[in-house]
Amino acid sequence: MTEVLALEGITKRFGPIAANEDVTLHLDRGEVLALLGENGAGKTTLMNILFGHYAADAGEVRVMGRPLPPGRPRAAIDAGVGMVHQHFALAANLTVLDNVVLGSESLWRPRSDRTAARARLLDLSDRFGLPVDPDARVARLSVGERQRVEILKALYRDARILILDEPTAVLARPEAARLFETLRGMARGGLSVVFISHKLHEVMAGADRVAVLRGGRKVAERATADTTPAELAELMVGRRVERPVRRGRRPGAPMLVARDVRTDGLDGVSLTIRSGEILGIVGVSGNGQAALGALLSGLSPPRHGTVTLDGRDVTRHGPRDMIRAGAARIPEDRNAEGVIGEMTVWENAVLERLADFSVGGFVRQRTARRHADALIERFDLRGAASGTRTRLLSGGNIQKLIVGRGLTTDPRFLLAAQPTRGLDEGAIAAVHAALLAARDAGAAILLITEELDEALALADRMQAIVKGRLSDPVAARDADAGRLGLMMAGDWDAV
Amino acid sequence: MIDALDLLTNASLWAAVLRIATPLIFGVLGALLCERAGVLNLGIEGIMTMGAMAGWLTVHGGGDLWAGLAVAAVSGALMGLIHAMLTVPLGLSQHVSGLGITLFASALAYYLYRLIVTVGESPPTIEPFRPLDLGPLSDVPFLGQVLFAQTAPTYLALATALLLAWGLARTPLGLAIRMTGENPHAVEAQGLDPIAIRIGAVVAGSALMGVGGAFLTMAAFNSFFPEMVQGRGWICIALVVFASWRPGKALLGALLFAFFDAYQLRLQTAVEGVPYQVFLMAPYLLSIAALILVARRAEVPEALMTPYRRGER
């Protein structure tokens, strides 16, 4: 085994916060290394230093034994380092070939040699099993295809070391499995791969070796053959993480009732959620979950049918009236529909109930900030003050803000759409605990999720959503993963 | 009405179209180059004024006509450099900076002019670019008068349009400029410097705007006076949208606007009983109509007006 990459004592500070502290890492030829850590552990920063997006405050990067000048992506590319960014660095309005070729030719050539470039791209795509259409506009491609383009970009520049930042965050499970197969093949062909992840199962399945980062420091390094997911989870979080357990509780009276609702995307949906109960809606995404969420947050009134909340008709209620009637929501896309990233934490915390925090048309800032401080304390928002701009928080902390905002009002009904999507273990446990606490306090909760584990852990009853229709409910004690799988596939007679 | 239609077969109308279009072609290409790299340049109106003054001043001071164009280009580039420094590395508002450049450059041009020409004096004229005589070509009936009897800068404008269209579409540098306007992060990730590319594009685009302004003093009016750009810069900004950020369509748009303008000038005298102000308005109204029809399908560079900061998303 020959060493291709070495990071020695890398330290990087942003203001007073150390994103990386004295991190040392080695990578051999033909090896797949996973960089495991929670959100904010410093994984991305470390890889950005390696690629030259940032210059380290201390430490050295060596590629093939030669030191890399800091802060220059070009030098990293020339040394054979390729990076696949989490937010793809692609121009959507240009073609695949344009995106791949950029930067590979001298800028002062009078003409770009497209024939040779196309042949080379097709050859690489063939050799590594990454099919793409060179003339397709990137905007038309699926996320999986875009990721292939990103990998091909690196290969086109003769990358010997491939870095992937959370490569599966945007992929569906089968796509993710295929990606790891491809990466394995590349490693067998002599490339070296580093991928960043916070998902234990893919680290175990995809990597030869794993380095665990916590709080900017490397806390452990293991061969995947010699470790277990439980050990890695503990190393990653720094303590034992256990998701909270649902205890039995006798539900109360029906709180939210929908009868034969039809909208764009829902085809005759009826459901009942009782107070003190979590109803889980499981299903493959794109089967009407978004429409159900929009209906119950008051964004799209139904063509047909009725919705009542605590006996009162709320069928025609808009979002504001829904909130006044005692509903709260955790929207599916937290950045688009949950918070306004450019506004501060306290502004987002009171945004849904501005009337409660203003007098005569003026916002009572001090009260609002106190409210936000209490929320930060109670829901453990790390790295946040009431005046922090919200987009600077990690995904997990933004989600805690949204959950906290919904729950501080003691809602009668809570809509939780994909509440833990993209979160790390610690944040998932926190969100689960908050939902269960709200249930025990008497709220009626609708949990829309794709994760069967999540539905089984939280929900008292479950229904599957398929093509805009709901199956009959199944009680938690009668449900298991196999039965839910059949229900999600639409095979309702078999269960 | 017969008169109005007769005008369309008149060679002098079509010759005027090319003449009126020339400053617009330079201006719209300059604005387009800046915007393809992701920077809106509202300094254009002032930069054209500056170019008009600088070109005139050079020739007035005894310089060659071509030296005048070069000085106009450099003065435009300098103004563009200020805009680029404010909006690219510093990431300030492109609107505010652009309007500031327009106010600053217009005032500076007028100030420099007043250092030479005192108030009350009639504006001194210069010996301008003359229509080229291309021998037998220029003698071809109709076509000769329209196409082969223009001044040199008009041909330069047409050549620039072709060059820019080719450059953006086919060269590695053109791709890098387009990519910078779409997603500067992608440019950085491929080892190029989006900041340098943006500054370069704004400086080069502003040089073109300067040349466009110089055409006014050096081939059209033969002298400089304040307010002579008369909103041509703003028209260019609109034409970029009309052209959907494509050089070929930008050329077409400039010609179309110039046609409206040349035609209305002649209609003012040919048609009686209609106030001439109606004709003056017409090119602008038709431009707005054309813009509405075309612009809905326009493909805006995705990162237009979004400042790029390293390491930030």
PDB file of C-alpha atoms in Angstrom, chain B residues 110-248:
ATOM      1  CA  TYR B 110     -19.146  67.576 -18.269  1.00  0.00           C
ATOM      2  CA  TYR B 111     -16.556  69.001 -15.882  1.00  0.00           C
ATOM      3  CA  LEU B 112     -13.636  68.062 -18.139  1.00  0.00           C
ATOM      4  CA  TYR B 113     -15.508  69.505 -21.080  1.00  0.00           C
ATOM      5  CA  ARG B 114     -16.049  72.784 -19.233  1.00  0.00           C
ATOM      6  CA  LEU B 115     -12.326  73.032 -18.490  1.00  0.00           C
ATOM      7  CA  ILE B 116     -11.843  73.398 -22.228  1.00  0.00           C
ATOM      8  CA  VAL B 117     -15.004  75.064 -23.447  1.00  0.00           C
ATOM      9  CA  THR B 118     -16.466  77.964 -21.496  1.00  0.00           C
ATOM     10  CA  VAL B 119     -20.181  78.483 -20.965  1.00  0.00           C
ATOM     11  CA  GLY B 120     -21.893  80.330 -23.774  1.00  0.00           C
ATOM     12  CA  GLU B 121     -19.348  79.343 -26.365  1.00  0.00           C
ATOM     13  CA  SER B 122     -20.884  77.226 -29.130  1.00  0.00           C
ATOM     14  CA  PRO B 123     -19.656  73.607 -28.933  1.00  0.00           C
ATOM     15  CA  PRO B 124     -16.490  73.203 -31.026  1.00  0.00           C
ATOM     16  CA  THR B 125     -16.762  70.606 -33.758  1.00  0.00           C
ATOM     17  CA  ILE B 126     -14.187  68.076 -34.887  1.00  0.00           C
ATOM     18  CA  GLU B 127     -13.469  66.449 -38.212  1.00  0.00           C
ATOM     19  CA  PRO B 128     -15.423  63.160 -37.815  1.00  0.00           C
ATOM     20  CA  PHE B 129     -15.214  59.691 -39.329  1.00  0.00           C
ATOM     21  CA  ARG B 130     -16.324  59.908 -42.958  1.00  0.00           C
ATOM     22  CA  PRO B 131     -18.319  57.239 -44.782  1.00  0.00           C
ATOM     23  CA  LEU B 132     -15.896  54.843 -46.449  1.00  0.00           C
ATOM     24  CA  ASP B 133     -15.668  54.774 -50.188  1.00  0.00           C
ATOM     25  CA  LEU B 134     -15.406  51.121 -51.150  1.00  0.00           C
ATOM     26  CA  GLY B 135     -15.098  51.885 -54.847  1.00  0.00           C
ATOM     27  CA  PRO B 136     -17.427  49.859 -57.071  1.00  0.00           C
ATOM     28  CA  LEU B 137     -19.164  48.267 -54.081  1.00  0.00           C
ATOM     29  CA  SER B 138     -20.334  51.639 -52.871  1.00  0.00           C
ATOM     30  CA  ASP B 139     -21.726  52.391 -56.311  1.00  0.00           C
ATOM     31  CA  VAL B 140     -24.084  49.397 -56.345  1.00  0.00           C
ATOM     32  CA  PRO B 141     -27.571  50.910 -56.365  1.00  0.00           C
ATOM     33  CA  PHE B 142     -29.428  50.774 -53.003  1.00  0.00           C
ATOM     34  CA  LEU B 143     -27.217  48.120 -51.357  1.00  0.00           C
ATOM     35  CA  GLY B 144     -24.100  50.168 -51.974  1.00  0.00           C
ATOM     36  CA  GLN B 145     -25.577  53.152 -50.228  1.00  0.00           C
ATOM     37  CA  VAL B 146     -26.927  51.121 -47.321  1.00  0.00           C
ATOM     38  CA  LEU B 147     -24.160  48.618 -46.644  1.00  0.00           C
ATOM     39  CA  PHE B 148     -20.996  49.958 -48.231  1.00  0.00           C
ATOM     40  CA  ALA B 149     -21.024  53.626 -47.436  1.00  0.00           C
ATOM     41  CA  GLN B 150     -20.932  53.554 -43.647  1.00  0.00           C
ATOM     42  CA  THR B 151     -18.231  54.905 -41.359  1.00  0.00           C
ATOM     43  CA  ALA B 152     -15.495  52.589 -40.086  1.00  0.00           C
ATOM     44  CA  PRO B 153     -16.875  52.299 -36.500  1.00  0.00           C
ATOM     45  CA  THR B 154     -20.123  50.844 -37.876  1.00  0.00           C
ATOM     46  CA  TYR B 155     -18.218  47.972 -39.445  1.00  0.00           C
ATOM     47  CA  LEU B 156     -16.248  47.650 -36.232  1.00  0.00           C
ATOM     48  CA  ALA B 157     -19.545  47.309 -34.315  1.00  0.00           C
ATOM     49  CA  LEU B 158     -20.790  44.544 -36.604  1.00  0.00           C
ATOM     50  CA  ALA B 159     -17.440  42.740 -36.368  1.00  0.00           C
ATOM     51  CA  THR B 160     -17.505  43.043 -32.571  1.00  0.00           C
ATOM     52  CA  ALA B 161     -20.941  41.426 -32.476  1.00  0.00           C
ATOM     53  CA  LEU B 162     -19.672  38.468 -34.488  1.00  0.00           C
ATOM     54  CA  LEU B 163     -16.518  38.215 -32.413  1.00  0.00           C
ATOM     55  CA  LEU B 164     -18.406  38.294 -29.122  1.00  0.00           C
ATOM     56  CA  ALA B 165     -20.937  35.727 -30.339  1.00  0.00           C
ATOM     57  CA  TRP B 166     -18.133  33.405 -31.366  1.00  0.00           C
ATOM     58  CA  GLY B 167     -16.059  34.095 -28.285  1.00  0.00           C
ATOM     59  CA  LEU B 168     -18.843  33.408 -25.812  1.00  0.00           C
ATOM     60  CA  ALA B 169     -20.044  30.284 -27.565  1.00  0.00           C
ATOM     61  CA  ARG B 170     -16.849  28.635 -28.719  1.00  0.00           C
ATOM     62  CA  THR B 171     -13.816  29.628 -26.688  1.00  0.00           C
ATOM     63  CA  PRO B 172     -12.704  28.382 -23.264  1.00  0.00           C
ATOM     64  CA  LEU B 173     -12.692  31.972 -22.013  1.00  0.00           C
ATOM     65  CA  GLY B 174     -16.282  32.470 -23.215  1.00  0.00           C
ATOM     66  CA  LEU B 175     -17.368  29.333 -21.394  1.00  0.00           C
ATOM     67  CA  ALA B 176     -15.653  30.540 -18.228  1.00  0.00           C
ATOM     68  CA  ILE B 177     -17.477  33.900 -18.495  1.00  0.00           C
ATOM     69  CA  ARG B 178     -20.857  32.243 -19.051  1.00  0.00           C
ATOM     70  CA  MET B 179     -20.252  29.822 -16.201  1.00  0.00           C
ATOM     71  CA  THR B 180     -19.334  32.703 -13.884  1.00  0.00           C
ATOM     72  CA  GLY B 181     -22.712  34.277 -14.632  1.00  0.00           C
ATOM     73  CA  GLU B 182     -24.501  31.009 -13.981  1.00  0.00           C
ATOM     74  CA  ASN B 183     -22.670  29.633 -10.947  1.00  0.00           C
ATOM     75  CA  PRO B 184     -19.405  31.164  -9.738  1.00  0.00           C
ATOM     76  CA  HIS B 185     -19.013  28.337  -7.215  1.00  0.00           C
ATOM     77  CA  ALA B 186     -18.683  25.906 -10.119  1.00  0.00           C
ATOM     78  CA  VAL B 187     -15.946  28.081 -11.607  1.00  0.00           C
ATOM     79  CA  GLU B 188     -14.039  28.148  -8.342  1.00  0.00           C
ATOM     80  CA  ALA B 189     -14.424  24.386  -7.973  1.00  0.00           C
ATOM     81  CA  GLN B 190     -12.796  23.909 -11.372  1.00  0.00           C
ATOM     82  CA  GLY B 191      -9.731  25.827 -10.309  1.00  0.00           C
ATOM     83  CA  LEU B 192     -10.491  29.173 -11.971  1.00  0.00           C
ATOM     84  CA  ASP B 193     -10.929  32.534 -10.259  1.00  0.00           C
ATOM     85  CA  PRO B 194     -14.498  33.849 -10.685  1.00  0.00           C
ATOM     86  CA  ILE B 195     -13.583  37.209  -9.133  1.00  0.00           C
ATOM     87  CA  ALA B 196     -10.888  37.877 -11.763  1.00  0.00           C
ATOM     88  CA  ILE B 197     -13.211  36.750 -14.546  1.00  0.00           C
ATOM     89  CA  ARG B 198     -15.984  39.083 -13.390  1.00  0.00           C
ATOM     90  CA  ILE B 199     -13.656  42.061 -13.082  1.00  0.00           C
ATOM     91  CA  GLY B 200     -12.232  41.358 -16.535  1.00  0.00           C
ATOM     92  CA  ALA B 201     -15.665  41.066 -18.134  1.00  0.00           C
ATOM     93  CA  VAL B 202     -16.921  44.295 -16.548  1.00  0.00           C
ATOM     94  CA  VAL B 203     -13.804  46.215 -17.612  1.00  0.00           C
ATOM     95  CA  ALA B 204     -13.958  44.894 -21.191  1.00  0.00           C
ATOM     96  CA  GLY B 205     -17.719  45.463 -21.433  1.00  0.00           C
ATOM     97  CA  SER B 206     -17.329  49.017 -20.173  1.00  0.00           C
ATOM     98  CA  ALA B 207     -14.630  49.687 -22.785  1.00  0.00           C
ATOM     99  CA  LEU B 208     -17.171  48.731 -25.458  1.00  0.00           C
ATOM    100  CA  MET B 209     -19.704  51.109 -23.919  1.00  0.00           C
ATOM    101  CA  GLY B 210     -17.100  53.884 -24.072  1.00  0.00           C
ATOM    102  CA  VAL B 211     -16.540  53.257 -27.775  1.00  0.00           C
ATOM    103  CA  GLY B 212     -20.320  53.314 -28.330  1.00  0.00           C
ATOM    104  CA  GLY B 213     -20.483  56.738 -26.710  1.00  0.00           C
ATOM    105  CA  ALA B 214     -17.555  57.979 -28.787  1.00  0.00           C
ATOM    106  CA  PHE B 215     -19.437  57.182 -31.992  1.00  0.00           C
ATOM    107  CA  LEU B 216     -21.905  59.919 -31.073  1.00  0.00           C
ATOM    108  CA  THR B 217     -19.275  62.671 -31.025  1.00  0.00           C
ATOM    109  CA  MET B 218     -16.926  61.223 -33.632  1.00  0.00           C
ATOM    110  CA  ALA B 219     -19.308  60.111 -36.364  1.00  0.00           C
ATOM    111  CA  ALA B 220     -22.784  61.467 -35.647  1.00  0.00           C
ATOM    112  CA  PHE B 221     -22.836  64.925 -34.044  1.00  0.00           C
ATOM    113  CA  ASN B 222     -19.189  66.019 -34.440  1.00  0.00           C
ATOM    114  CA  SER B 223     -19.254  67.819 -31.119  1.00  0.00           C
ATOM    115  CA  PHE B 224     -19.897  67.111 -27.468  1.00  0.00           C
ATOM    116  CA  PHE B 225     -22.746  68.433 -25.404  1.00  0.00           C
ATOM    117  CA  PRO B 226     -24.113  67.239 -22.049  1.00  0.00           C
ATOM    118  CA  GLU B 227     -27.099  64.895 -22.060  1.00  0.00           C
ATOM    119  CA  MET B 228     -26.186  63.812 -25.583  1.00  0.00           C
ATOM    120  CA  VAL B 229     -26.421  60.091 -24.776  1.00  0.00           C
ATOM    121  CA  GLN B 230     -30.131  60.682 -24.194  1.00  0.00           C
ATOM    122  CA  GLY B 231     -31.061  57.373 -22.589  1.00  0.00           C
ATOM    123  CA  ARG B 232     -29.298  55.200 -25.168  1.00  0.00           C
ATOM    124  CA  GLY B 233     -27.592  53.391 -22.289  1.00  0.00           C
ATOM    125  CA  TRP B 234     -30.923  52.535 -20.699  1.00  0.00           C
ATOM    126  CA  ILE B 235     -32.179  51.284 -24.047  1.00  0.00           C
ATOM    127  CA  CYS B 236     -29.145  48.987 -24.192  1.00  0.00           C
ATOM    128  CA  ILE B 237     -29.939  47.563 -20.748  1.00  0.00           C
ATOM    129  CA  ALA B 238     -33.460  46.761 -21.987  1.00  0.00           C
ATOM    130  CA  LEU B 239     -32.130  45.349 -25.247  1.00  0.00           C
ATOM    131  CA  VAL B 240     -30.005  42.827 -23.338  1.00  0.00           C
ATOM    132  CA  VAL B 241     -33.183  41.413 -21.829  1.00  0.00           C
ATOM    133  CA  PHE B 242     -34.893  41.575 -25.219  1.00  0.00           C
ATOM    134  CA  ALA B 243     -31.971  39.601 -26.643  1.00  0.00           C
ATOM    135  CA  SER B 244     -32.248  36.993 -23.919  1.00  0.00           C
ATOM    136  CA  TRP B 245     -28.529  37.586 -23.241  1.00  0.00           C
ATOM    137  CA  ARG B 246     -27.470  36.414 -26.714  1.00  0.00           C
ATOM    138  CA  PRO B 247     -25.135  38.571 -28.867  1.00  0.00           C
ATOM    139  CA  GLY B 248     -26.849  37.722 -32.183  1.00  0.00           C
TER     140      GLY B 248
END
